[in-house]
Coordinates of N, CA and C in Angstrom, one line a residue:
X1 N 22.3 -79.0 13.1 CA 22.4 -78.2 14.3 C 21.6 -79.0 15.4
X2 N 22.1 -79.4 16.8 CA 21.0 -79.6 17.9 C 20.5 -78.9 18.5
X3 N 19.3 -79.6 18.8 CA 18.4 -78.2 19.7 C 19.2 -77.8 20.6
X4 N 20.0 -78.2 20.7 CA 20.5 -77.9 22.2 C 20.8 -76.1 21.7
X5 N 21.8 -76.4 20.9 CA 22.0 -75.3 20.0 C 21.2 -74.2 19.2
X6 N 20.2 -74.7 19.0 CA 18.6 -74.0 18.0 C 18.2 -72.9 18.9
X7 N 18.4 -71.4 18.6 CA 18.5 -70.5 19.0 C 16.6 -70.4 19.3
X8 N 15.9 -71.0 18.6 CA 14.7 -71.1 18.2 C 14.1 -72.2 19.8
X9 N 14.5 -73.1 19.6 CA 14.4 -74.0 20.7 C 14.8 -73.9 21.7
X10 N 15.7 -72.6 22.3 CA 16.2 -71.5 23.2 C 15.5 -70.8 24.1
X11 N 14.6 -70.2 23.0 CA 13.7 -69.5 23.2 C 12.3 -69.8 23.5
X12 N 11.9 -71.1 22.9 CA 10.8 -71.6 23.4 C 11.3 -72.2 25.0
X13 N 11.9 -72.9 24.9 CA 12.7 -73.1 26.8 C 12.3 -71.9 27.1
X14 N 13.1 -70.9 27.1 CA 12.9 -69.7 27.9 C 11.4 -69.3 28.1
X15 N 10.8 -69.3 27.0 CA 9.4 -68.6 27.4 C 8.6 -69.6 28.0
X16 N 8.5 -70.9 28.0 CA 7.6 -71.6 28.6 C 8.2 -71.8 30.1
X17 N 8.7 -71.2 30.6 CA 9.5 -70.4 32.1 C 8.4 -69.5 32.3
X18 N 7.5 -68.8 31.5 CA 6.7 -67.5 31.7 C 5.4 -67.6 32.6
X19 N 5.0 -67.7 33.5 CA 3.9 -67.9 33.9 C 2.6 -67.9 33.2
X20 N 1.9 -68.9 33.3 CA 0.3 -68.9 32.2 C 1.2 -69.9 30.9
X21 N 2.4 -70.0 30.8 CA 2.9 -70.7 29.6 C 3.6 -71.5 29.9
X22 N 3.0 -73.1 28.9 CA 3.7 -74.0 29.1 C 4.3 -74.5 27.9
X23 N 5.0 -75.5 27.6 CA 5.5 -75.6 26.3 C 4.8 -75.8 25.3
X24 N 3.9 -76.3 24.8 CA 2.9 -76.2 23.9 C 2.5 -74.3 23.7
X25 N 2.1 -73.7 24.5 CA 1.7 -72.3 24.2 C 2.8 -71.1 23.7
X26 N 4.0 -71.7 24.7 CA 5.5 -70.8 24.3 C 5.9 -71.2 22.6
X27 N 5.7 -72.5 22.1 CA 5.9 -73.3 20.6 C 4.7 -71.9 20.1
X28 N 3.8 -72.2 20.3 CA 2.9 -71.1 19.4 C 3.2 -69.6 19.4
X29 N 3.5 -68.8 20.4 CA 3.7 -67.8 20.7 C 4.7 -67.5 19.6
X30 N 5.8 -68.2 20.1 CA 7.0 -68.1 19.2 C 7.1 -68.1 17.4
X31 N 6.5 -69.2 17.1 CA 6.2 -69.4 15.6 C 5.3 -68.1 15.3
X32 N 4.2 -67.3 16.2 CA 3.8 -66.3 15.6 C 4.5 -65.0 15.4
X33 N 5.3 -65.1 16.5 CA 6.5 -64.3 16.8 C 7.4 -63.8 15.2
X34 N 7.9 -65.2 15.0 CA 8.5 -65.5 13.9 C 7.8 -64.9 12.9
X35 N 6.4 -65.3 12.3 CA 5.7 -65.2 11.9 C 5.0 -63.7 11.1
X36 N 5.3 -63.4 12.1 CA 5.3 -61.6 12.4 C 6.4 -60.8 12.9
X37 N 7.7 -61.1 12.4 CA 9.3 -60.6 12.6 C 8.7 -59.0 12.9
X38 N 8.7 -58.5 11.5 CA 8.8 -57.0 11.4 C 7.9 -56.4 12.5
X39 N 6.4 -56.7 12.4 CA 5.6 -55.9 13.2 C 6.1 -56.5 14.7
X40 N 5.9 -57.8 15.2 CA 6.2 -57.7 16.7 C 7.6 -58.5 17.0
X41 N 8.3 -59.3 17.0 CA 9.6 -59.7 16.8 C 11.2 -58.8 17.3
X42 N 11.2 -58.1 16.0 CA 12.2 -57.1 16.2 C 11.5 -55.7 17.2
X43 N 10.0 -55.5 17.5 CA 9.9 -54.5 18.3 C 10.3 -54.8 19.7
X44 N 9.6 -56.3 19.7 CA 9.3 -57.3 21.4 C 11.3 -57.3 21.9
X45 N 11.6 -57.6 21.1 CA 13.5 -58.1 21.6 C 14.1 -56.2 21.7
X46 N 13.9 -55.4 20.8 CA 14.1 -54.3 20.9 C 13.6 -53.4 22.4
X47 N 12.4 -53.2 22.8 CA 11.8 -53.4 23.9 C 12.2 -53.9 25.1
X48 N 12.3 -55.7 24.7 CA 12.8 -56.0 26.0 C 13.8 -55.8 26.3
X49 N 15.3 -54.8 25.3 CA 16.9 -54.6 25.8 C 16.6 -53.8 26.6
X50 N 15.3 -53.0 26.2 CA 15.2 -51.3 26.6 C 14.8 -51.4 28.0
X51 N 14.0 -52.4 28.5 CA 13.1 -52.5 29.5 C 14.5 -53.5 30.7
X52 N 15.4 -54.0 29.9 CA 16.1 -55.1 30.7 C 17.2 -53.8 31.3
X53 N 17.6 -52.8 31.0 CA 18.8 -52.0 30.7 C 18.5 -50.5 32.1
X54 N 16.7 -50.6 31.6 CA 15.7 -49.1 32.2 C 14.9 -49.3 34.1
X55 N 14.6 -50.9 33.4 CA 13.7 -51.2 35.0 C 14.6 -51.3 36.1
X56 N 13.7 -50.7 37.2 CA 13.9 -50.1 38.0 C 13.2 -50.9 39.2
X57 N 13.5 -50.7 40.3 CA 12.4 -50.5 41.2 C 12.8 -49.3 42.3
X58 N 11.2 -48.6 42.8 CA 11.0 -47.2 43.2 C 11.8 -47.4 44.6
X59 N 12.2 -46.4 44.7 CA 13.3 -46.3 45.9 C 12.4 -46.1 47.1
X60 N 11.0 -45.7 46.5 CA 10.1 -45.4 47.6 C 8.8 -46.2 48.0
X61 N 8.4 -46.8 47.2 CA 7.2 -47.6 47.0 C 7.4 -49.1 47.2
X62 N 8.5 -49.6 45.9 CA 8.5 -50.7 45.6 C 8.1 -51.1 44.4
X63 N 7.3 -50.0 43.5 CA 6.9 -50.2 42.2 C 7.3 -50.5 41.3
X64 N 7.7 -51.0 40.1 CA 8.8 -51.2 39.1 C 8.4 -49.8 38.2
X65 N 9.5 -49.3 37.7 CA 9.6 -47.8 37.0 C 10.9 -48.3 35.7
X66 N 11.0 -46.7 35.5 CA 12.1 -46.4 34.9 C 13.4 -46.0 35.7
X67 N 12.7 -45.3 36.2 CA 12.9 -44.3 37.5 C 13.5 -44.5 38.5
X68 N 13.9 -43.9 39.6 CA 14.2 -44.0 40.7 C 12.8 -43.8 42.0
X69 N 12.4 -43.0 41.0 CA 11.0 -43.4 41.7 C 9.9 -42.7 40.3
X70 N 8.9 -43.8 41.1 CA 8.5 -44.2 40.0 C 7.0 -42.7 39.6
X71 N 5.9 -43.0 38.5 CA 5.2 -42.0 38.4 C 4.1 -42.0 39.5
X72 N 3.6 -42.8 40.3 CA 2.7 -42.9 41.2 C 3.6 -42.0 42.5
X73 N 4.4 -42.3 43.3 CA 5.0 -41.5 43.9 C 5.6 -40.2 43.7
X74 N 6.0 -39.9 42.2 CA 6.6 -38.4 41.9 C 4.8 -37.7 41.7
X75 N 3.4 -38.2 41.9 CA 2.5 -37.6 41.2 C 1.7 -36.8 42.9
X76 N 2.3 -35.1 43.3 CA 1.7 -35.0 44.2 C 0.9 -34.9 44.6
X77 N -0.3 -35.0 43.5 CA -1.8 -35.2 43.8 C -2.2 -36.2 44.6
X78 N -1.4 -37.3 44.5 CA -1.5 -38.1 45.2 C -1.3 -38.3 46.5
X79 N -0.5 -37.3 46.5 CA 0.0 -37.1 48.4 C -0.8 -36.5 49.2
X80 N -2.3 -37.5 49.5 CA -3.4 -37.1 50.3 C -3.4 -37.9 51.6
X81 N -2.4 -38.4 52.0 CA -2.6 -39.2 53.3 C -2.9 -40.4 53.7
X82 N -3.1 -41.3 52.2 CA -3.9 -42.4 51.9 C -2.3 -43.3 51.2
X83 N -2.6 -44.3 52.2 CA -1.5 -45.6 51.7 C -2.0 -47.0 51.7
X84 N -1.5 -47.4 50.5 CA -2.3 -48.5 49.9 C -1.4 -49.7 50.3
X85 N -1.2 -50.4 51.5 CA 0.1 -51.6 51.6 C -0.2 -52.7 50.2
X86 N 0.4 -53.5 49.3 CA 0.1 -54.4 48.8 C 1.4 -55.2 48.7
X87 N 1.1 -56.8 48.5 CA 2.0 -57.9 48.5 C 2.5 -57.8 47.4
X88 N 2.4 -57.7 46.4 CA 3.8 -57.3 45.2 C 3.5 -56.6 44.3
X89 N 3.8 -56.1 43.2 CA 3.5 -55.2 42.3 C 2.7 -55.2 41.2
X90 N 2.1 -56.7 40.8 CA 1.1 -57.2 40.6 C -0.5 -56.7 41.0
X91 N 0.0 -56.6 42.6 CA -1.1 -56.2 43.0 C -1.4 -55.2 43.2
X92 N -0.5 -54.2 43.1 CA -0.3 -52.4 42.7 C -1.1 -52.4 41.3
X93 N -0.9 -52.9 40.4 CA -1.4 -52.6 39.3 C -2.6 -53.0 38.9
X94 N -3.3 -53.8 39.5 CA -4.7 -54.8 39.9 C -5.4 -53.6 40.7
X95 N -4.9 -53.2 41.4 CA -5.8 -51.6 42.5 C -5.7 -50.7 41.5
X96 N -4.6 -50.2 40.6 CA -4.6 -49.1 39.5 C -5.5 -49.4 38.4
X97 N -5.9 -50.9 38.0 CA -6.4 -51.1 37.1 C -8.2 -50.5 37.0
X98 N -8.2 -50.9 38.1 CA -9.7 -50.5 38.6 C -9.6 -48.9 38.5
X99 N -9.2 -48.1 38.6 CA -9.1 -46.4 38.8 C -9.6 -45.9 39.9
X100 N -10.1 -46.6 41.0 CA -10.7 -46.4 41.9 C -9.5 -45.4 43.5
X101 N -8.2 -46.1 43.7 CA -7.7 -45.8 44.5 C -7.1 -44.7 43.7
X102 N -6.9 -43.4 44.5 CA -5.9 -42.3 44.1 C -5.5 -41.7 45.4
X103 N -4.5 -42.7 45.8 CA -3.4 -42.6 46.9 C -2.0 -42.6 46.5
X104 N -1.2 -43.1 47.3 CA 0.2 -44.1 47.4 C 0.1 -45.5 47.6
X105 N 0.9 -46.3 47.3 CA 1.3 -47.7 47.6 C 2.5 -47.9 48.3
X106 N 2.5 -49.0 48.9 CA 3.8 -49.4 49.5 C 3.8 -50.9 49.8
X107 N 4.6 -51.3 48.4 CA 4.9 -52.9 48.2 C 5.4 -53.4 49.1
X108 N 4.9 -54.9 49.6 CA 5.9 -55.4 50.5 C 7.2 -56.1 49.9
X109 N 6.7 -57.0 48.9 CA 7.6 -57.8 48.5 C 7.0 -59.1 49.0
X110 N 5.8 -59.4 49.4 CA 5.7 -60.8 49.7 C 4.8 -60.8 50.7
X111 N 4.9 -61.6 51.4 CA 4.2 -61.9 53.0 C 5.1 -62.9 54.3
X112 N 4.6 -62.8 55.5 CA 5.6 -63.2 56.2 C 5.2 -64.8 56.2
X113 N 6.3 -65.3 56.5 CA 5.5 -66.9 55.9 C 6.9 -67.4 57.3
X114 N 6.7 -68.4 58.3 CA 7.8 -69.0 59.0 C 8.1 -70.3 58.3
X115 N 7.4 -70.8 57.6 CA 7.7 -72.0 56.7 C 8.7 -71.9 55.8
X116 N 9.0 -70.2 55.2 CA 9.9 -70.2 54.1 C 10.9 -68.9 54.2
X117 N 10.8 -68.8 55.7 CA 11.8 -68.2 56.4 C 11.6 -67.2 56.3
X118 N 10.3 -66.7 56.0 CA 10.3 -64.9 55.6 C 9.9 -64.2 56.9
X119 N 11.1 -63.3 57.4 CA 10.2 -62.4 58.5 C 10.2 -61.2 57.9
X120 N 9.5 -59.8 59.4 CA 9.7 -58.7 58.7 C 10.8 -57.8 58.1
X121 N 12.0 -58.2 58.0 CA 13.0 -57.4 57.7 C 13.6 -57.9 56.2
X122 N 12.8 -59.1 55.7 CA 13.1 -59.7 54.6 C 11.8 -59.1 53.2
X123 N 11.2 -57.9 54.1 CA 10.2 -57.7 53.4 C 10.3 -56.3 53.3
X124 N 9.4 -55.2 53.1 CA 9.4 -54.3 53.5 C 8.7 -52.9 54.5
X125 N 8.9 -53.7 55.7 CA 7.8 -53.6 56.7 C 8.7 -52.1 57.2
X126 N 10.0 -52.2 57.7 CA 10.3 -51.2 58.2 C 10.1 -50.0 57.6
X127 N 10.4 -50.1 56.2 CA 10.2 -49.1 55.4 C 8.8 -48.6 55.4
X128 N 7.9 -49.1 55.4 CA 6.6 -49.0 55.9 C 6.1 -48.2 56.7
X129 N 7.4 -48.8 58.2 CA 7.0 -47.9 59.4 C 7.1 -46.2 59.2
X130 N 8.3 -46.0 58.5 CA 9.2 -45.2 58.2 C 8.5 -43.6 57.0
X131 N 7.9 -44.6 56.5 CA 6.9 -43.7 55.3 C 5.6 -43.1 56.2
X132 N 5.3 -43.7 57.5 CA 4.1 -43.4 58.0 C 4.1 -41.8 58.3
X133 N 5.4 -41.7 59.2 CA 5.6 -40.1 59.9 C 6.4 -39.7 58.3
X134 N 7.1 -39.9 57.6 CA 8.1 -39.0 56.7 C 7.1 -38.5 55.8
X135 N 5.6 -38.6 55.3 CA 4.7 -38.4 54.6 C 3.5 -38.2 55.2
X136 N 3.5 -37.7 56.4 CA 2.2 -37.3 57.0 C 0.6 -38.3 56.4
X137 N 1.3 -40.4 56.3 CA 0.3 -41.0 56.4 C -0.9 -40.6 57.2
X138 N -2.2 -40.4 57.0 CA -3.4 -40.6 57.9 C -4.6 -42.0 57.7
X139 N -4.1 -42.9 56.8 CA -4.4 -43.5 56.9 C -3.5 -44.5 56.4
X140 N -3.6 -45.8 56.2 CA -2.9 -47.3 55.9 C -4.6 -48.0 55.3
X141 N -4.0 -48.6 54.6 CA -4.9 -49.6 53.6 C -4.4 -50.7 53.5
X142 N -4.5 -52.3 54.2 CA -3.9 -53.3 54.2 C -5.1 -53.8 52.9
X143 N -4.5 -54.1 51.6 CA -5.2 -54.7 50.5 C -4.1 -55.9 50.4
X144 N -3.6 -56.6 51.3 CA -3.2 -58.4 51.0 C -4.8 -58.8 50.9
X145 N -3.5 -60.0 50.2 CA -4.6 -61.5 49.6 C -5.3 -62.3 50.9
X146 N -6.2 -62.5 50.7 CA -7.0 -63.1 51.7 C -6.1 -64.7 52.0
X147 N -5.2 -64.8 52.2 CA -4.6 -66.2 52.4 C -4.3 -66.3 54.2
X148 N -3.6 -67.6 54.3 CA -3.0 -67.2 56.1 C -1.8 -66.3 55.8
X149 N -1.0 -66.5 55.3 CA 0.0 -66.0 55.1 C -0.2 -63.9 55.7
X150 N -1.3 -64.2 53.7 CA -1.3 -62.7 53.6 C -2.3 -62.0 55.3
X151 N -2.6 -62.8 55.4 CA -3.7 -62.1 57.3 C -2.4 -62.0 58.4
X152 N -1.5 -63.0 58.2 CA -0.7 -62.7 58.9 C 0.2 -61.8 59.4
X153 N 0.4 -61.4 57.8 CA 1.3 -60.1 57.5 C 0.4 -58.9 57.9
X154 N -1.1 -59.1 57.7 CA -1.6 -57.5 57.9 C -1.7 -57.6 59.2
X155 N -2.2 -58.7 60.3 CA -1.8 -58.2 61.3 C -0.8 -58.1 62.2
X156 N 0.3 -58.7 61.6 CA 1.8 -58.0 62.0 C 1.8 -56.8 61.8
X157 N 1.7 -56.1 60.5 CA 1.9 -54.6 60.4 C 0.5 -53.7 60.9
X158 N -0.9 -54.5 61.4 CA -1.6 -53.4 61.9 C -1.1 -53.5 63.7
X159 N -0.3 -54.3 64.5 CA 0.6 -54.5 65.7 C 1.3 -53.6 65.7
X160 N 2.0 -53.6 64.5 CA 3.5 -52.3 64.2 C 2.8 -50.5 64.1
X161 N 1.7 -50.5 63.6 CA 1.5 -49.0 63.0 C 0.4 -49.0 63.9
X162 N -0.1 -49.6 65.0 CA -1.3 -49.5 65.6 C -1.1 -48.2 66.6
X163 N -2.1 -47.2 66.7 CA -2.1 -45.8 67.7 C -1.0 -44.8 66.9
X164 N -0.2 -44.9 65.7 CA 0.2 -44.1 64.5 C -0.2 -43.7 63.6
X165 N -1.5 -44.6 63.0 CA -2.1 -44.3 62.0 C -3.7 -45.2 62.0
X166 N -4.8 -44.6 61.1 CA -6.2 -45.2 61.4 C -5.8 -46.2 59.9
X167 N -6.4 -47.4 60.2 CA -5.9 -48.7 59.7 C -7.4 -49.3 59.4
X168 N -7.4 -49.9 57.9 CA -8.3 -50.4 57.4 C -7.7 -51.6 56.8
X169 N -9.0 -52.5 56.1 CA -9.0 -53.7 55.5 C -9.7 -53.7 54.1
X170 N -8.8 -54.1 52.8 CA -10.4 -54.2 52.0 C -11.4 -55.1 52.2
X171 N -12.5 -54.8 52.4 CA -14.1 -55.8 52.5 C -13.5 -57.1 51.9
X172 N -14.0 -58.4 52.4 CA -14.1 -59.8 51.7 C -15.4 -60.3 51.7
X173 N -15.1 -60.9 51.0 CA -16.7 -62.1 50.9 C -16.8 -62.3 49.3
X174 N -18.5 -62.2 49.1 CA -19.1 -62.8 47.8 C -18.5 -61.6 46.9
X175 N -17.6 -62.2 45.9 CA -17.9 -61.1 44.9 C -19.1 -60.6 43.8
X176 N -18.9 -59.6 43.2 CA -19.8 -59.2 42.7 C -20.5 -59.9 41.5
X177 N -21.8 -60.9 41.5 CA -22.1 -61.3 40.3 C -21.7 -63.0 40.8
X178 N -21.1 -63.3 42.0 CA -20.9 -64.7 42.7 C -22.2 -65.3 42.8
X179 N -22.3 -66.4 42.7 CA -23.2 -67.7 43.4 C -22.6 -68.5 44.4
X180 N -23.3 -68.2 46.2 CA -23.0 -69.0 47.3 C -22.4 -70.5 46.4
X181 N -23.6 -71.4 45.9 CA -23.3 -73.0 45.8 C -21.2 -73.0 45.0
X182 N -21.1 -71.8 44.2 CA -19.8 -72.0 43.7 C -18.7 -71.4 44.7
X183 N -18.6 -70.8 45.6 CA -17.9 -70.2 46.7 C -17.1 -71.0 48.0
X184 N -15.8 -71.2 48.1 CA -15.6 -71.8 49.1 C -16.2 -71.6 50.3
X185 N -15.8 -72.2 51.4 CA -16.2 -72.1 52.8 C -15.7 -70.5 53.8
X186 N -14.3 -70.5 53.2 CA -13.5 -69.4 53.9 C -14.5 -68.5 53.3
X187 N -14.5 -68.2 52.0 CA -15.3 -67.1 51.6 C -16.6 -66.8 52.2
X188 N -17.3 -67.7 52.0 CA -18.7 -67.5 52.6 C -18.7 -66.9 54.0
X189 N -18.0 -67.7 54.8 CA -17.7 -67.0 56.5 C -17.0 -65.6 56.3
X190 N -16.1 -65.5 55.6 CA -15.4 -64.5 55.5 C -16.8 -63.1 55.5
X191 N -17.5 -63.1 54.0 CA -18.9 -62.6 54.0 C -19.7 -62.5 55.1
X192 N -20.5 -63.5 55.9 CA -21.4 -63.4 56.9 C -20.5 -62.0 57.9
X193 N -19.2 -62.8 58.1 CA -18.9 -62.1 59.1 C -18.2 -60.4 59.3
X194 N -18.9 -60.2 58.0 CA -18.5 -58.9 57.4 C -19.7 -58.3 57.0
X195 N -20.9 -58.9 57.5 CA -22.2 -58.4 57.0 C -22.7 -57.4 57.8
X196 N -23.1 -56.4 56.6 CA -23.5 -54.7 56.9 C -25.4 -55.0 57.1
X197 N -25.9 -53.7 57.8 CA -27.0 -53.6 57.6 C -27.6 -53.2 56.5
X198 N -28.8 -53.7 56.2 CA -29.4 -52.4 54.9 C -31.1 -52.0 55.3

């Protein structure tokens, strides 16, 4: 049989496609895979029909679900006036991870970039606008990545929603347990110029 053909060597292609995995790591994965048929193998391919057949994304948020919309948006507790903007759903789940925000989200899908032809309508900015009055928003939370890109995008949409809603940023600078000598330049200025009294 050729690899070309080796349902085995298929699969390692495919998975070293995976982000964090290269071919050397996807060869291991796999052979453990194998290795372990019953317990993870037949659940993982079982799973992924179910997840390939079920996923979704929220008609409202952007979130990936089952659903049409997903459990963060159907949860009305959460409908306190607090919206959490974020660049993809990665980063929805990175703010959930912490347990700290208990709002809404609203994924963009990206950031606006003129290099790679992304404006706002390729994103989910209007929709944005649109959530502000249909859910009695009182506030907006721009949590993008500190990049140009991502500052761009927040101040395009704090331009859009400005005198509609009270608009915030999450804090930057040193993180917690950081050393200045290891910290870029952007960071450090970013810090100073975000410096509180005490």
């Amino acid at each position: 049989m050729s690899r070309r053909n080796d349902p085995i060597e298929a699969l390692i292609e495919l998975m070293a496609r995976l982000p964090g995995l290269g071919p050397r790591s996807a060869r291991r994965a796999v052979l453990h895979l194998i290795a372990k048929r019953a317990q993870l193998l037949q659940p993982l391919a079982e799973l992924m029909t179910e997840v390939a057949a079920s996923a979704r994304e929220c008609l409202n948020c952007g979130n990936v679900g089952t659903g049409d919309i997903c459990n963060i948006c159907a949860d009305e507790r959460r409908a306190n006036g607090l919206l959490c903007v974020v660049e993809d759903v990665g980063d929805l789940w990175a703010m959930e991870r912490s347990g700290t925000f208990r709002g809404r989200y609203h994924v963009l899908g990206g950031t606006l970039s003129a290099l790679d032809q992304v404006g706002p309508e390729e994103l989910r900015i209007p929709q944005l606008v649109t959530r502000i009055e249909a859910e009695a928003v009182t506030e907006v939370i721009l949590a993008l990545n500190a990049t140009v890109d991502g500052q761009t995008t927040a101040h395009y949409i704090a331009d859009q929603l400005a005198g509609r809603v009270a608009l915030s940023s999450l804090a930057q600078g040193v993180p917690i347990g950081g050393e200045l000598d290891y910290l870029d330049d952007g960071t450090i200025t970013a810090a100073l110029n975000a410096r509180r009294r005490i």
